PDB file of C-alpha atoms in Angstrom:
ATOM      1  CA  UNK A   1      -5.837  57.285  -8.412  1.00 72.00           C
ATOM      2  CA  UNK A   2      -6.402  54.251 -10.661  1.00 79.00           C
ATOM      3  CA  UNK A   3      -9.772  52.522 -10.425  1.00 86.00           C
ATOM      4  CA  UNK A   4      -9.309  49.144  -8.627  1.00 86.00           C
ATOM      5  CA  UNK A   5     -11.574  47.482 -11.218  1.00 90.00           C
ATOM      6  CA  UNK A   6      -9.135  48.505 -13.945  1.00 93.00           C
ATOM      7  CA  UNK A   7      -6.255  46.975 -11.977  1.00 95.00           C
ATOM      8  CA  UNK A   8      -8.185  43.745 -11.480  1.00 95.00           C
ATOM      9  CA  UNK A   9      -9.089  43.534 -15.159  1.00 95.00           C
ATOM     10  CA  UNK A  10      -5.436  44.070 -16.070  1.00 96.00           C
ATOM     11  CA  UNK A  11      -4.448  41.238 -13.708  1.00 97.00           C
ATOM     12  CA  UNK A  12      -7.017  38.931 -15.345  1.00 96.00           C
ATOM     13  CA  UNK A  13      -5.800  39.903 -18.837  1.00 96.00           C
ATOM     14  CA  UNK A  14      -2.194  39.110 -17.901  1.00 97.00           C
ATOM     15  CA  UNK A  15      -3.220  35.752 -16.400  1.00 96.00           C
ATOM     16  CA  UNK A  16      -5.095  34.872 -19.624  1.00 95.00           C
ATOM     17  CA  UNK A  17      -1.891  35.646 -21.526  1.00 95.00           C
ATOM     18  CA  UNK A  18       0.111  33.295 -19.302  1.00 94.00           C
ATOM     19  CA  UNK A  19       1.778  35.590 -16.780  1.00 96.00           C
ATOM     20  CA  UNK A  20       2.260  34.135 -13.314  1.00 96.00           C
ATOM     21  CA  UNK A  21       1.039  35.950 -10.222  1.00 96.00           C
ATOM     22  CA  UNK A  22       4.671  36.429  -9.206  1.00 97.00           C
ATOM     23  CA  UNK A  23       5.494  38.041 -12.574  1.00 97.00           C
ATOM     24  CA  UNK A  24       2.383  40.246 -12.399  1.00 97.00           C
ATOM     25  CA  UNK A  25       3.264  41.341  -8.870  1.00 96.00           C
ATOM     26  CA  UNK A  26       6.692  42.464 -10.087  1.00 97.00           C
ATOM     27  CA  UNK A  27       5.193  44.829 -12.682  1.00 97.00           C
ATOM     28  CA  UNK A  28       5.109  48.511 -11.874  1.00 94.00           C
ATOM     29  CA  UNK A  29       1.694  49.864 -11.021  1.00 93.00           C
ATOM     30  CA  UNK A  30       0.252  46.472 -10.049  1.00 95.00           C
ATOM     31  CA  UNK A  31      -0.121  45.003  -6.555  1.00 96.00           C
ATOM     32  CA  UNK A  32       2.495  42.589  -5.232  1.00 96.00           C
ATOM     33  CA  UNK A  33       1.978  38.847  -5.514  1.00 96.00           C
ATOM     34  CA  UNK A  34       0.936  38.425  -1.870  1.00 96.00           C
ATOM     35  CA  UNK A  35      -1.806  41.043  -2.284  1.00 96.00           C
ATOM     36  CA  UNK A  36      -3.125  39.247  -5.364  1.00 97.00           C
ATOM     37  CA  UNK A  37      -3.084  35.922  -3.485  1.00 96.00           C
ATOM     38  CA  UNK A  38      -4.939  37.537  -0.573  1.00 96.00           C
ATOM     39  CA  UNK A  39      -7.594  38.814  -3.005  1.00 96.00           C
ATOM     40  CA  UNK A  40      -8.003  35.297  -4.406  1.00 95.00           C
ATOM     41  CA  UNK A  41      -8.399  33.876  -0.900  1.00 95.00           C
ATOM     42  CA  UNK A  42     -10.681  36.562   0.541  1.00 95.00           C
ATOM     43  CA  UNK A  43     -12.751  37.971  -2.323  1.00 94.00           C
ATOM     44  CA  UNK A  44     -15.234  35.558  -3.996  1.00 93.00           C
ATOM     45  CA  UNK A  45     -15.771  37.923  -6.941  1.00 94.00           C
ATOM     46  CA  UNK A  46     -12.030  38.217  -7.576  1.00 95.00           C
ATOM     47  CA  UNK A  47     -11.628  34.454  -7.131  1.00 93.00           C
ATOM     48  CA  UNK A  48     -14.300  33.856  -9.786  1.00 94.00           C
ATOM     49  CA  UNK A  49     -12.569  36.264 -12.168  1.00 94.00           C
ATOM     50  CA  UNK A  50      -9.242  34.561 -11.506  1.00 95.00           C
ATOM     51  CA  UNK A  51     -10.772  31.128 -12.214  1.00 92.00           C
ATOM     52  CA  UNK A  52     -12.279  32.410 -15.462  1.00 93.00           C
ATOM     53  CA  UNK A  53      -8.934  33.942 -16.490  1.00 95.00           C
ATOM     54  CA  UNK A  54      -7.159  30.634 -15.795  1.00 93.00           C
ATOM     55  CA  UNK A  55      -9.735  28.737 -17.860  1.00 90.00           C
ATOM     56  CA  UNK A  56      -9.152  31.165 -20.727  1.00 92.00           C
ATOM     57  CA  UNK A  57      -5.421  30.666 -20.285  1.00 95.00           C
ATOM     58  CA  UNK A  58      -6.042  27.023 -21.287  1.00 93.00           C
ATOM     59  CA  UNK A  59      -7.271  28.388 -24.635  1.00 93.00           C
ATOM     60  CA  UNK A  60      -4.061  30.411 -24.964  1.00 94.00           C
ATOM     61  CA  UNK A  61      -2.081  27.237 -24.320  1.00 94.00           C
ATOM     62  CA  UNK A  62      -4.027  25.388 -27.015  1.00 93.00           C
ATOM     63  CA  UNK A  63      -3.222  28.159 -29.494  1.00 94.00           C
ATOM     64  CA  UNK A  64       0.457  28.001 -28.526  1.00 95.00           C
ATOM     65  CA  UNK A  65       0.502  24.224 -29.017  1.00 94.00           C
ATOM     66  CA  UNK A  66      -0.633  24.663 -32.626  1.00 94.00           C
ATOM     67  CA  UNK A  67       1.911  27.436 -33.240  1.00 94.00           C
ATOM     68  CA  UNK A  68       4.799  25.415 -31.804  1.00 94.00           C
ATOM     69  CA  UNK A  69       3.770  22.274 -33.685  1.00 92.00           C
ATOM     70  CA  UNK A  70       3.454  24.092 -37.011  1.00 92.00           C
ATOM     71  CA  UNK A  71       6.710  26.044 -36.709  1.00 90.00           C
ATOM     72  CA  UNK A  72       9.475  24.071 -38.432  1.00 89.00           C
ATOM     73  CA  UNK A  73      11.701  27.095 -39.071  1.00 88.00           C
ATOM     74  CA  UNK A  74      14.506  25.926 -36.789  1.00 86.00           C
ATOM     75  CA  UNK A  75      14.102  22.165 -37.206  1.00 89.00           C
ATOM     76  CA  UNK A  76      16.815  22.037 -39.856  1.00 88.00           C
ATOM     77  CA  UNK A  77      20.308  23.552 -39.601  1.00 89.00           C
ATOM     78  CA  UNK A  78      23.293  23.803 -41.931  1.00 85.00           C
ATOM     79  CA  UNK A  79      25.713  20.943 -41.415  1.00 85.00           C
ATOM     80  CA  UNK A  80      29.504  21.031 -41.544  1.00 85.00           C
ATOM     81  CA  UNK A  81      29.370  19.155 -44.859  1.00 85.00           C
ATOM     82  CA  UNK A  82      27.361  21.910 -46.551  1.00 84.00           C
ATOM     83  CA  UNK A  83      23.999  20.126 -46.392  1.00 87.00           C
ATOM     84  CA  UNK A  84      21.120  20.381 -43.966  1.00 88.00           C
ATOM     85  CA  UNK A  85      20.502  18.172 -40.972  1.00 90.00           C
ATOM     86  CA  UNK A  86      17.757  17.805 -38.426  1.00 89.00           C
ATOM     87  CA  UNK A  87      18.360  19.720 -35.190  1.00 89.00           C
ATOM     88  CA  UNK A  88      17.272  17.001 -32.777  1.00 91.00           C
ATOM     89  CA  UNK A  89      17.722  19.237 -29.748  1.00 92.00           C
ATOM     90  CA  UNK A  90      15.316  21.848 -31.141  1.00 91.00           C
ATOM     91  CA  UNK A  91      12.754  19.188 -32.079  1.00 93.00           C
ATOM     92  CA  UNK A  92      12.925  17.664 -28.577  1.00 94.00           C
ATOM     93  CA  UNK A  93      12.627  21.101 -26.955  1.00 94.00           C
ATOM     94  CA  UNK A  94       9.543  21.811 -29.097  1.00 94.00           C
ATOM     95  CA  UNK A  95       8.065  18.471 -28.034  1.00 95.00           C
ATOM     96  CA  UNK A  96       8.702  19.353 -24.386  1.00 96.00           C
ATOM     97  CA  UNK A  97       7.059  22.755 -24.859  1.00 95.00           C
ATOM     98  CA  UNK A  98       3.988  21.143 -26.438  1.00 95.00           C
ATOM     99  CA  UNK A  99       3.757  18.394 -23.795  1.00 95.00           C
ATOM    100  CA  UNK A 100       4.068  20.933 -20.954  1.00 95.00           C
ATOM    101  CA  UNK A 101       1.272  23.029 -22.405  1.00 95.00           C
ATOM    102  CA  UNK A 102      -0.939  19.974 -22.984  1.00 94.00           C
ATOM    103  CA  UNK A 103      -0.429  18.886 -19.369  1.00 93.00           C
ATOM    104  CA  UNK A 104      -1.257  22.314 -17.999  1.00 93.00           C
ATOM    105  CA  UNK A 105      -4.262  22.846 -20.288  1.00 92.00           C
ATOM    106  CA  UNK A 106      -5.666  19.470 -19.193  1.00 91.00           C
ATOM    107  CA  UNK A 107      -5.465  20.538 -15.563  1.00 90.00           C
ATOM    108  CA  UNK A 108      -6.827  24.033 -16.100  1.00 89.00           C
ATOM    109  CA  UNK A 109      -9.720  22.860 -18.267  1.00 87.00           C
ATOM    110  CA  UNK A 110     -10.142  19.092 -17.774  1.00 86.00           C
ATOM    111  CA  UNK A 111     -13.544  18.849 -19.448  1.00 84.00           C
ATOM    112  CA  UNK A 112     -12.168  20.415 -22.626  1.00 85.00           C
ATOM    113  CA  UNK A 113      -8.538  19.235 -22.711  1.00 86.00           C
ATOM    114  CA  UNK A 114      -8.293  16.379 -20.198  1.00 83.00           C
ATOM    115  CA  UNK A 115      -8.515  12.728 -21.106  1.00 78.00           C
ATOM    116  CA  UNK A 116     -11.547  10.668 -20.141  1.00 67.00           C
ATOM    117  CA  UNK A 117      -9.774   8.859 -17.285  1.00 60.00           C
ATOM    118  CA  UNK A 118      -9.039  12.209 -15.621  1.00 53.00           C
ATOM    119  CA  UNK A 119     -12.709  13.097 -15.813  1.00 53.00           C
ATOM    120  CA  UNK A 120     -13.818   9.798 -14.326  1.00 59.00           C
ATOM    121  CA  UNK A 121     -11.433  10.167 -11.388  1.00 54.00           C
ATOM    122  CA  UNK A 122     -12.540  13.763 -10.861  1.00 54.00           C
ATOM    123  CA  UNK A 123     -16.175  12.751 -11.016  1.00 55.00           C
ATOM    124  CA  UNK A 124     -15.592  10.237  -8.235  1.00 53.00           C
ATOM    125  CA  UNK A 125     -14.107  12.958  -6.042  1.00 56.00           C
ATOM    126  CA  UNK A 126     -17.331  14.956  -6.336  1.00 58.00           C
ATOM    127  CA  UNK A 127     -19.731  12.008  -6.137  1.00 58.00           C
ATOM    128  CA  UNK A 128     -21.960  11.776  -3.080  1.00 61.00           C
ATOM    129  CA  UNK A 129     -20.629   9.211  -0.663  1.00 63.00           C
ATOM    130  CA  UNK A 130     -22.906   6.572   0.800  1.00 69.00           C
ATOM    131  CA  UNK A 131     -22.167   5.282   4.264  1.00 77.00           C
ATOM    132  CA  UNK A 132     -21.779   1.507   4.254  1.00 76.00           C
ATOM    133  CA  UNK A 133     -23.568  -0.649   6.757  1.00 79.00           C
ATOM    134  CA  UNK A 134     -21.493  -3.029   8.874  1.00 78.00           C
ATOM    135  CA  UNK A 135     -22.849  -5.935   6.773  1.00 80.00           C
ATOM    136  CA  UNK A 136     -21.727  -4.252   3.528  1.00 76.00           C
ATOM    137  CA  UNK A 137     -18.283  -3.555   5.002  1.00 77.00           C
ATOM    138  CA  UNK A 138     -17.952  -7.204   6.091  1.00 76.00           C
ATOM    139  CA  UNK A 139     -19.006  -8.426   2.630  1.00 77.00           C
ATOM    140  CA  UNK A 140     -16.445  -6.205   0.913  1.00 78.00           C
ATOM    141  CA  UNK A 141     -13.683  -7.278   3.289  1.00 77.00           C
ATOM    142  CA  UNK A 142     -14.570 -10.929   2.692  1.00 76.00           C
ATOM    143  CA  UNK A 143     -14.434 -10.389  -1.077  1.00 77.00           C
ATOM    144  CA  UNK A 144     -11.014  -8.694  -0.767  1.00 77.00           C
ATOM    145  CA  UNK A 145      -9.704 -11.526   1.426  1.00 76.00           C
ATOM    146  CA  UNK A 146     -10.976 -14.137  -1.037  1.00 74.00           C
ATOM    147  CA  UNK A 147      -9.312 -12.334  -3.937  1.00 74.00           C
ATOM    148  CA  UNK A 148      -6.059 -12.113  -1.949  1.00 71.00           C
ATOM    149  CA  UNK A 149      -6.153 -15.853  -1.163  1.00 72.00           C
ATOM    150  CA  UNK A 150      -6.568 -16.721  -4.860  1.00 67.00           C
ATOM    151  CA  UNK A 151      -3.314 -14.904  -5.654  1.00 57.00           C
TER     152      UNK A 151
END
């Protein structure tokens, strides 16, 4: 019998490398995707390991972005006239691959790879909320109405 800790560590390693839970669940010797999702939902220790693996996956994405950006091997192709021409389709696909990884890295690790506006919005979500008094609500509504009337 395989030690469950070994299975969990293998799952975390595969997540750090970019495998989806669905792809991991399809591998022989590993639990199915629904079992992994149940572990995330029910087991705080597993959930913490999963979150750490996802954060490290952002680092993998950053490495891939550099590799894709630096790889110009297929940017140029032989043309029908005997010269070389830019393969626009390959360049656009590379741009899409980089942009997709940037987007995902920013969401997985917003403090490291997100832009400052994402952080400010996220900070507001976690900010303590102060209950407004009826007078404060009335003042804000009056200010909104005045701004609307100016337009």
